[in-house]
XYZ file of C-alpha atoms in Angstrom:
205
model
C 1.373 5.058 -26.818
C 5.235 4.967 -26.991
C 7.486 4.964 -24.010
C 11.341 5.248 -23.840
C 12.947 1.997 -22.518
C 15.880 2.499 -20.088
C 18.655 0.453 -18.430
C 19.374 0.348 -14.653
C 22.358 2.392 -15.315
C 20.261 5.276 -16.740
C 21.225 4.534 -20.424
C 18.717 4.455 -23.122
C 17.489 1.094 -24.551
C 15.083 2.094 -27.211
C 11.409 2.421 -26.909
C 8.278 0.436 -26.609
C 4.744 0.421 -27.749
C 2.171 0.220 -24.857
C -1.270 -1.381 -25.582
C -3.761 1.497 -25.258
C -6.274 -1.106 -23.776
C -4.031 -1.492 -20.837
C -2.200 1.892 -20.474
C -4.206 4.332 -22.237
C -7.566 3.969 -20.007
C -9.210 7.088 -18.375
C -8.630 5.604 -14.735
C -11.977 5.453 -12.812
C -11.456 5.839 -8.891
C -14.591 3.469 -8.343
C -13.210 0.587 -10.137
C -10.111 0.795 -8.075
C -11.524 1.517 -5.051
C -13.763 -1.772 -5.359
C -10.973 -3.928 -6.346
C -8.430 -2.348 -3.448
C -11.448 -3.001 -1.110
C -11.750 -6.565 -2.346
C -8.020 -7.056 -1.701
C -7.656 -5.615 1.545
C -11.043 -7.508 3.045
C -9.510 -11.024 1.815
C -6.324 -10.216 3.558
C -8.240 -9.442 6.787
C -7.480 -12.045 9.436
C -10.997 -11.899 11.115
C -9.888 -13.557 14.189
C -11.305 -11.060 16.691
C -13.283 -12.494 19.457
C -14.821 -11.378 22.792
C -16.168 -13.676 25.647
C -19.871 -14.458 25.903
C -21.413 -14.979 29.208
C -20.973 -18.679 29.031
C -17.082 -18.322 28.592
C -16.324 -15.893 31.539
C -14.889 -17.318 34.671
C -17.241 -16.275 37.315
C -19.553 -18.665 39.239
C -22.947 -19.174 37.892
C -24.413 -19.105 41.354
C -27.362 -16.665 41.792
C -25.352 -13.639 43.625
C -28.116 -12.896 46.162
C -31.676 -13.762 47.031
C -34.481 -12.921 44.569
C -36.555 -10.748 46.788
C -35.948 -8.520 49.748
C -32.689 -6.683 48.745
C -34.425 -3.707 47.502
C -32.205 -4.067 44.516
C -32.687 -5.383 40.974
C -33.093 -9.152 40.412
C -29.923 -10.712 39.297
C -28.814 -14.339 38.493
C -25.048 -14.807 38.107
C -22.060 -12.314 37.893
C -21.579 -13.594 34.050
C -24.439 -11.254 32.968
C -23.300 -8.700 30.427
C -24.528 -5.851 32.716
C -21.579 -6.492 35.208
C -17.986 -5.377 34.978
C -16.012 -8.234 33.410
C -19.243 -9.949 32.667
C -19.829 -11.703 29.238
C -19.934 -9.307 26.168
C -23.569 -9.157 24.358
C -23.228 -9.545 20.599
C -19.514 -8.904 20.410
C -17.387 -9.726 17.330
C -16.579 -13.508 16.500
C -14.228 -15.113 14.161
C -15.534 -14.681 10.473
C -14.231 -14.085 7.076
C -14.450 -10.150 5.852
C -13.965 -11.506 2.206
C -16.355 -11.144 -0.547
C -16.451 -12.047 -4.314
C -15.409 -10.097 -6.887
C -15.466 -11.434 -10.835
C -12.240 -12.147 -12.573
C -13.292 -9.914 -15.524
C -13.839 -6.898 -12.818
C -10.404 -7.739 -11.133
C -8.798 -7.664 -14.691
C -10.390 -4.264 -15.476
C -9.160 -2.929 -11.986
C -5.597 -3.981 -12.920
C -5.899 -2.261 -16.479
C -7.151 0.926 -14.720
C -4.253 0.927 -12.209
C -1.622 0.530 -15.002
C -3.397 3.374 -17.013
C -3.604 5.643 -13.793
C 0.349 5.280 -13.518
C 0.845 5.703 -17.044
C -1.291 8.921 -16.978
C 0.230 10.309 -13.859
C 3.686 9.903 -15.325
C 4.980 7.453 -12.742
C 5.336 4.529 -15.316
C 8.895 3.367 -16.052
C 10.095 0.460 -18.510
C 13.437 -0.905 -18.073
C 15.246 -3.518 -20.465
C 15.556 -6.063 -17.701
C 15.941 -6.366 -13.930
C 19.069 -8.240 -13.375
C 21.526 -7.716 -10.536
C 24.863 -9.643 -9.345
C 23.184 -9.693 -5.702
C 24.879 -6.583 -4.286
C 22.597 -4.427 -2.515
C 25.079 -1.322 -2.198
C 25.579 -1.487 -6.233
C 21.670 -1.678 -6.772
C 21.020 1.043 -4.106
C 23.251 3.445 -5.978
C 21.313 2.822 -9.355
C 18.046 3.174 -7.881
C 19.080 6.443 -6.186
C 20.430 7.601 -9.324
C 17.098 6.974 -11.047
C 15.513 8.665 -8.426
C 13.077 5.917 -7.385
C 12.028 6.403 -3.637
C 9.059 4.364 -3.519
C 9.095 1.688 -6.368
C 7.838 -1.234 -7.167
C 9.413 -3.272 -9.823
C 7.365 -5.938 -12.010
C 9.515 -8.708 -13.578
C 8.165 -11.521 -16.230
C 7.358 -14.927 -15.384
C 10.117 -15.284 -12.922
C 12.224 -12.701 -10.836
C 16.054 -12.595 -11.315
C 17.492 -14.096 -8.221
C 20.451 -11.762 -7.896
C 18.265 -8.775 -8.482
C 15.567 -10.032 -5.781
C 18.299 -10.616 -3.372
C 20.004 -7.171 -3.631
C 16.621 -5.554 -3.605
C 15.519 -7.218 -0.242
C 17.539 -4.672 1.805
C 16.638 -1.574 -0.057
C 13.935 0.282 1.635
C 10.942 1.472 -0.418
C 11.913 -1.080 -3.318
C 9.549 -4.171 -3.854
C 9.767 -6.653 -6.728
C 7.231 -9.053 -7.961
C 6.542 -11.650 -10.981
C 4.110 -10.687 -13.550
C 1.396 -12.953 -12.053
C 1.797 -11.014 -8.697
C 1.058 -7.844 -10.222
C -2.086 -6.408 -8.418
C -3.876 -2.966 -7.885
C -3.094 -2.403 -4.238
C 0.660 -2.723 -4.543
C 0.720 -0.639 -7.901
C -1.056 2.096 -6.287
C 0.726 2.151 -2.973
C 4.185 2.890 -4.653
C 5.027 6.166 -6.050
C 6.662 4.550 -9.241
C 5.830 1.408 -11.032
C 8.646 0.009 -12.865
C 8.027 -2.538 -15.680
C 10.576 -4.770 -17.439
C 10.097 -5.558 -21.077
C 9.304 -9.149 -20.445
C 6.811 -7.962 -17.737
C 4.819 -5.685 -20.306
C 4.656 -8.778 -22.756
C 3.270 -10.828 -19.877
C 0.766 -8.163 -18.748
C -0.486 -7.676 -22.227
C -0.827 -11.631 -22.462
C -2.668 -11.813 -19.111
C -5.139 -8.970 -19.683
C -5.704 -9.249 -23.263
Protein backbone atom coordinates (compact mmCIF):
# COMPACT_ATOMS: atom_id res chain seq x y z
CA UNK A 1 0.00 0.00 0.00
CA UNK A 2 1.17 3.54 -0.82
CA UNK A 3 1.03 6.47 1.58
CA UNK A 4 2.02 10.11 1.15
CA UNK A 5 5.08 11.31 3.05
CA UNK A 6 4.85 14.79 4.55
CA UNK A 7 7.21 17.23 6.25
CA UNK A 8 6.65 18.75 9.68
CA UNK A 9 5.70 22.04 8.01
CA UNK A 10 2.89 20.24 6.16
CA UNK A 11 4.57 20.11 2.73
CA UNK A 12 4.67 16.92 0.66
CA UNK A 13 7.85 14.87 0.45
CA UNK A 14 6.86 12.13 -1.99
CA UNK A 15 5.30 8.79 -1.08
CA UNK A 16 6.30 5.47 0.44
CA UNK A 17 5.38 1.84 -0.21
CA UNK A 18 4.26 0.15 3.01
CA UNK A 19 4.48 -3.61 3.49
CA UNK A 20 1.11 -5.39 3.38
CA UNK A 21 2.41 -7.85 6.00
CA UNK A 22 2.76 -5.00 8.51
CA UNK A 23 0.15 -2.45 7.52
CA UNK A 24 -2.37 -4.39 5.43
CA UNK A 25 -3.65 -7.06 7.86
CA UNK A 26 -7.26 -7.28 9.00
CA UNK A 27 -6.93 -6.18 12.68
CA UNK A 28 -8.05 -8.77 15.22
CA UNK A 29 -9.27 -7.48 18.58
CA UNK A 30 -8.51 -10.77 20.37
CA UNK A 31 -4.81 -10.60 19.44
CA UNK A 32 -4.54 -6.92 20.42
CA UNK A 33 -6.33 -7.62 23.70
CA UNK A 34 -3.97 -10.43 24.65
CA UNK A 35 -0.84 -8.37 23.95
CA UNK A 36 -2.14 -5.28 25.79
CA UNK A 37 -3.13 -7.45 28.75
CA UNK A 38 0.37 -8.98 28.80
CA UNK A 39 1.93 -5.50 28.75
CA UNK A 40 -0.27 -4.07 31.50
CA UNK A 41 0.10 -7.13 33.74
CA UNK A 42 3.90 -6.97 33.46
CA UNK A 43 3.78 -3.27 34.38
CA UNK A 44 1.66 -3.90 37.49
CA UNK A 45 3.67 -3.43 40.70
CA UNK A 46 2.01 -6.23 42.69
CA UNK A 47 3.09 -4.68 46.00
CA UNK A 48 -0.35 -4.88 47.68
CA UNK A 49 -0.14 -6.33 51.18
CA UNK A 50 -2.35 -6.76 54.26
CA UNK A 51 -1.43 -7.79 57.79
CA UNK A 52 -2.17 -11.32 58.91
CA UNK A 53 -3.00 -12.17 62.52
CA UNK A 54 0.69 -12.75 63.27
CA UNK A 55 1.51 -9.16 62.20
CA UNK A 56 -1.17 -7.06 63.94
CA UNK A 57 -0.17 -5.24 67.10
CA UNK A 58 -2.52 -6.59 69.79
CA UNK A 59 -1.38 -8.81 72.66
CA UNK A 60 -1.59 -12.56 72.14
CA UNK A 61 -3.00 -12.99 75.66
CA UNK A 62 -6.35 -14.80 75.85
CA UNK A 63 -8.91 -11.99 76.14
CA UNK A 64 -11.12 -13.73 78.71
CA UNK A 65 -11.57 -17.12 80.33
CA UNK A 66 -12.67 -20.08 78.25
CA UNK A 67 -15.84 -20.94 80.15
CA UNK A 68 -18.53 -19.16 82.09
CA UNK A 69 -18.90 -15.93 80.11
CA UNK A 70 -21.90 -17.00 78.06
CA UNK A 71 -20.05 -15.80 74.95
CA UNK A 72 -18.02 -17.39 72.20
CA UNK A 73 -14.65 -19.02 73.04
CA UNK A 74 -11.96 -16.61 71.85
CA UNK A 75 -8.18 -16.57 72.05
CA UNK A 76 -6.44 -13.26 71.29
CA UNK A 77 -7.63 -10.02 69.71
CA UNK A 78 -5.61 -10.62 66.50
CA UNK A 79 -8.20 -13.09 65.16
CA UNK A 80 -9.76 -12.07 61.81
CA UNK A 81 -13.23 -11.97 63.38
CA UNK A 82 -12.33 -8.86 65.40
CA UNK A 83 -12.19 -5.28 64.20
CA UNK A 84 -8.57 -4.35 63.35
CA UNK A 85 -7.56 -7.99 63.67
CA UNK A 86 -5.47 -9.82 61.07
CA UNK A 87 -6.88 -10.27 57.56
CA UNK A 88 -7.53 -13.83 56.43
CA UNK A 89 -6.25 -14.77 52.96
CA UNK A 90 -5.67 -11.15 51.91
CA UNK A 91 -3.40 -10.01 49.06
CA UNK A 92 0.36 -10.52 49.35
CA UNK A 93 3.18 -9.19 47.12
CA UNK A 94 3.33 -11.13 43.85
CA UNK A 95 4.03 -10.73 40.16
CA UNK A 96 1.01 -10.33 37.87
CA UNK A 97 3.10 -10.97 34.76
CA UNK A 98 2.65 -13.94 32.48
CA UNK A 99 4.49 -15.25 29.43
CA UNK A 100 3.65 -14.48 25.82
CA UNK A 101 5.77 -15.82 22.96
CA UNK A 102 7.93 -13.45 20.90
CA UNK A 103 6.12 -14.62 17.78
CA UNK A 104 2.75 -13.61 19.22
CA UNK A 105 4.10 -10.25 20.46
CA UNK A 106 5.36 -9.48 16.94
CA UNK A 107 1.99 -10.49 15.51
CA UNK A 108 0.26 -8.12 17.95
CA UNK A 109 2.49 -5.23 16.84
CA UNK A 110 1.73 -5.95 13.18
CA UNK A 111 -2.01 -5.92 13.94
CA UNK A 112 -1.69 -2.64 15.88
CA UNK A 113 0.08 -0.98 12.91
CA UNK A 114 -2.56 -2.37 10.55
CA UNK A 115 -5.36 -1.11 12.81
CA UNK A 116 -3.98 2.43 12.63
CA UNK A 117 -3.51 2.21 8.86
CA UNK A 118 -7.06 0.91 8.33
CA UNK A 119 -8.56 3.62 10.55
CA UNK A 120 -6.72 6.34 8.59
CA UNK A 121 -4.77 7.32 11.71
CA UNK A 122 -1.31 6.59 10.27
CA UNK A 123 0.96 9.42 9.14
CA UNK A 124 4.45 9.07 7.63
CA UNK A 125 6.81 12.04 7.91
CA UNK A 126 10.19 12.54 6.28
CA UNK A 127 12.02 12.97 9.60
CA UNK A 128 11.44 14.07 13.19
CA UNK A 129 13.98 16.80 13.65
CA UNK A 130 13.68 20.11 15.50
CA UNK A 131 15.89 22.77 17.04
CA UNK A 132 14.63 22.10 20.56
CA UNK A 133 12.12 24.98 20.64
CA UNK A 134 8.79 23.84 22.08
CA UNK A 135 6.78 26.80 20.73
CA UNK A 136 7.87 26.19 17.12
CA UNK A 137 7.12 22.45 17.28
CA UNK A 138 3.79 23.02 19.08
CA UNK A 139 2.71 25.33 16.24
CA UNK A 140 3.64 22.71 13.62
CA UNK A 141 1.79 19.97 15.54
CA UNK A 142 -1.31 22.18 15.85
CA UNK A 143 -1.24 22.99 12.11
CA UNK A 144 -1.03 19.28 11.31
CA UNK A 145 -4.04 18.60 13.58
CA UNK A 146 -2.29 16.14 15.90
CA UNK A 147 -3.99 16.22 19.31
CA UNK A 148 -2.98 12.87 20.81
CA UNK A 149 -0.08 11.54 18.76
CA UNK A 150 2.72 9.03 19.13
CA UNK A 151 5.82 9.71 17.03
CA UNK A 152 8.06 6.71 16.35
CA UNK A 153 11.54 7.48 15.02
CA UNK A 154 14.37 5.22 13.83
CA UNK A 155 17.05 3.61 15.98
CA UNK A 156 17.54 6.83 17.97
CA UNK A 157 15.36 9.85 18.67
CA UNK A 158 16.57 13.28 17.55
CA UNK A 159 17.64 15.16 20.70
CA UNK A 160 16.24 18.52 19.62
CA UNK A 161 12.87 16.99 18.72
CA UNK A 162 12.69 15.06 22.01
CA UNK A 163 13.51 18.21 23.99
CA UNK A 164 10.92 20.29 22.12
CA UNK A 165 8.25 17.58 22.43
CA UNK A 166 8.77 17.11 26.17
CA UNK A 167 6.40 19.93 27.16
CA UNK A 168 3.75 19.38 24.50
CA UNK A 169 0.70 17.71 25.99
CA UNK A 170 -0.49 14.64 24.09
CA UNK A 171 2.71 14.19 22.08
CA UNK A 172 4.91 11.17 22.82
CA UNK A 173 8.05 10.06 21.01
CA UNK A 174 9.74 6.64 20.99
CA UNK A 175 12.63 4.99 19.12
CA UNK A 176 11.62 2.11 16.83
CA UNK A 177 12.72 -0.52 19.38
CA UNK A 178 10.32 1.05 21.91
CA UNK A 179 7.29 0.66 19.62
CA UNK A 180 4.61 -1.33 21.45
CA UNK A 181 0.95 -2.21 21.05
CA UNK A 182 -0.37 -0.37 24.12
CA UNK A 183 1.22 3.00 23.28
CA UNK A 184 0.20 2.73 19.62
CA UNK A 185 -3.46 2.04 20.44
CA UNK A 186 -3.58 4.63 23.25
CA UNK A 187 -2.96 7.59 20.92
CA UNK A 188 -5.31 8.88 18.22
CA UNK A 189 -2.58 9.38 15.60
CA UNK A 190 0.46 7.21 14.88
CA UNK A 191 3.30 9.16 13.24
CA UNK A 192 6.18 7.20 11.71
CA UNK A 193 9.36 8.61 10.22
CA UNK A 194 10.72 6.99 7.06
CA UNK A 195 13.56 5.50 9.10
CA UNK A 196 10.99 4.11 11.58
CA UNK A 197 9.16 2.33 8.75
CA UNK A 198 12.43 0.73 7.61
CA UNK A 199 13.36 -0.27 11.18
CA UNK A 200 9.94 -1.76 11.91
CA UNK A 201 9.93 -3.72 8.65
CA UNK A 202 13.37 -5.12 9.53
CA UNK A 203 12.25 -5.92 13.10
CA UNK A 204 8.94 -7.58 12.20
CA UNK A 205 9.73 -9.38 8.96
